[in-house]
PDB file of C-alpha atoms in Angstrom:
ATOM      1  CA  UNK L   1      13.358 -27.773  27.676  1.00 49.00           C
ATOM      2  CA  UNK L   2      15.547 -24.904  27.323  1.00 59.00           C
ATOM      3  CA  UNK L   3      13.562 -21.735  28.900  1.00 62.00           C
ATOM      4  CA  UNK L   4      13.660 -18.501  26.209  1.00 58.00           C
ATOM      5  CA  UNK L   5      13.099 -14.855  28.001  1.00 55.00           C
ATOM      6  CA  UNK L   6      12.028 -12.664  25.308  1.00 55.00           C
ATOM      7  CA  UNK L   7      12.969  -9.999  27.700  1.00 58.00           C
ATOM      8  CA  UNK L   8      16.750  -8.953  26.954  1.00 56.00           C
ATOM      9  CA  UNK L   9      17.450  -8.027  30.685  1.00 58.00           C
ATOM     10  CA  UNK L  10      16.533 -11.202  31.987  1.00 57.00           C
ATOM     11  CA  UNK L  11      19.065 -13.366  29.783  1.00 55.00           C
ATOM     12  CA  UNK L  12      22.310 -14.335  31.494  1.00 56.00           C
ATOM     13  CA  UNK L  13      25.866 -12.123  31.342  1.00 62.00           C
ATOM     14  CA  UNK L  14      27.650 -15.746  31.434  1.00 71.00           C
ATOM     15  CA  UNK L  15      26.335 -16.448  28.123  1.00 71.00           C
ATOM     16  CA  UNK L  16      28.877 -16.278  25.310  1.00 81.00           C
ATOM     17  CA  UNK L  17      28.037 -13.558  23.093  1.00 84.00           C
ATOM     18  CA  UNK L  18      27.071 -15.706  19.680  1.00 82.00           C
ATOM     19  CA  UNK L  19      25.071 -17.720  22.071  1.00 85.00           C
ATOM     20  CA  UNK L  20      22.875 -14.490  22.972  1.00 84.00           C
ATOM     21  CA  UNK L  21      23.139 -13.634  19.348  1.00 86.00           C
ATOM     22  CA  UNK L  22      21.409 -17.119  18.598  1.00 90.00           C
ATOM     23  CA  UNK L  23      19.124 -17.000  21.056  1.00 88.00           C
ATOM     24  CA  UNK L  24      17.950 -13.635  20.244  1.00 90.00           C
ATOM     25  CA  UNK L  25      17.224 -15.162  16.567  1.00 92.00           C
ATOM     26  CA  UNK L  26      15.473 -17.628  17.931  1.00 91.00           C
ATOM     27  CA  UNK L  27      12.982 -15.341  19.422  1.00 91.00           C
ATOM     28  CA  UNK L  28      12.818 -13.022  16.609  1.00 92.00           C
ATOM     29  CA  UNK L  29      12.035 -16.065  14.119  1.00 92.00           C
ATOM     30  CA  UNK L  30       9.814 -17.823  16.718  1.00 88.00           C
ATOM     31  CA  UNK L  31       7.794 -14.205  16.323  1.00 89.00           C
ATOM     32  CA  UNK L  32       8.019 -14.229  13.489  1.00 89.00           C
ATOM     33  CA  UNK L  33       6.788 -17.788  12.939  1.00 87.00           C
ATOM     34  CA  UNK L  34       3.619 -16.543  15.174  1.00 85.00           C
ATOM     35  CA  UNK L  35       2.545 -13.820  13.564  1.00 84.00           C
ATOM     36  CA  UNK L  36       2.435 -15.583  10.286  1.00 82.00           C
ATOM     37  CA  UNK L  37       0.449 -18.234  11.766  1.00 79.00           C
ATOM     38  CA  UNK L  38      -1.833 -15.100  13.273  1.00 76.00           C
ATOM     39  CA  UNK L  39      -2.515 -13.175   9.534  1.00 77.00           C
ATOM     40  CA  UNK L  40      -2.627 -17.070   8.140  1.00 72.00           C
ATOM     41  CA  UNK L  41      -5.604 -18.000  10.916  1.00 72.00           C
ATOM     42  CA  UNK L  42      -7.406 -14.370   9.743  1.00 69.00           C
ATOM     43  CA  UNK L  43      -7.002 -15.433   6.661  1.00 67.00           C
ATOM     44  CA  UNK L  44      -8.914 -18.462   6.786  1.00 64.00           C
ATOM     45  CA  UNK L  45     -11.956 -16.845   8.939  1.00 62.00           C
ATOM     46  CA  UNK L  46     -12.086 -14.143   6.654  1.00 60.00           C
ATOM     47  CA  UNK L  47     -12.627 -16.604   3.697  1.00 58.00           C
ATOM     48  CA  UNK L  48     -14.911 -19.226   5.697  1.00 54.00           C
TER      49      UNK L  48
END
């Protein structure tokens, strides 16, 4: 399981720079993903 640090500092120099450019869409669509699931789950109680 590849380990994402949403902190930029902690992310590896080594890394080619279109692999930090993926990862860092990664995170920004995985947070993405989450907050949709957040407003999707106060959706839901709101209507229950």
């Amino acid at each position: 399981m590849l380990k994402i640090s949403l902190k930029q500092s902690e992310q590896p120099a080594v890394l080619p720079k279109h692999v930090q450019c993926a990862v860092v869409k990664m995170q920004q669509t995985i947070l993405r993903v989450q907050r949709q699931n957040h407003l999707c789950l106060l959706r839901t109680d709101y209507l229950e």
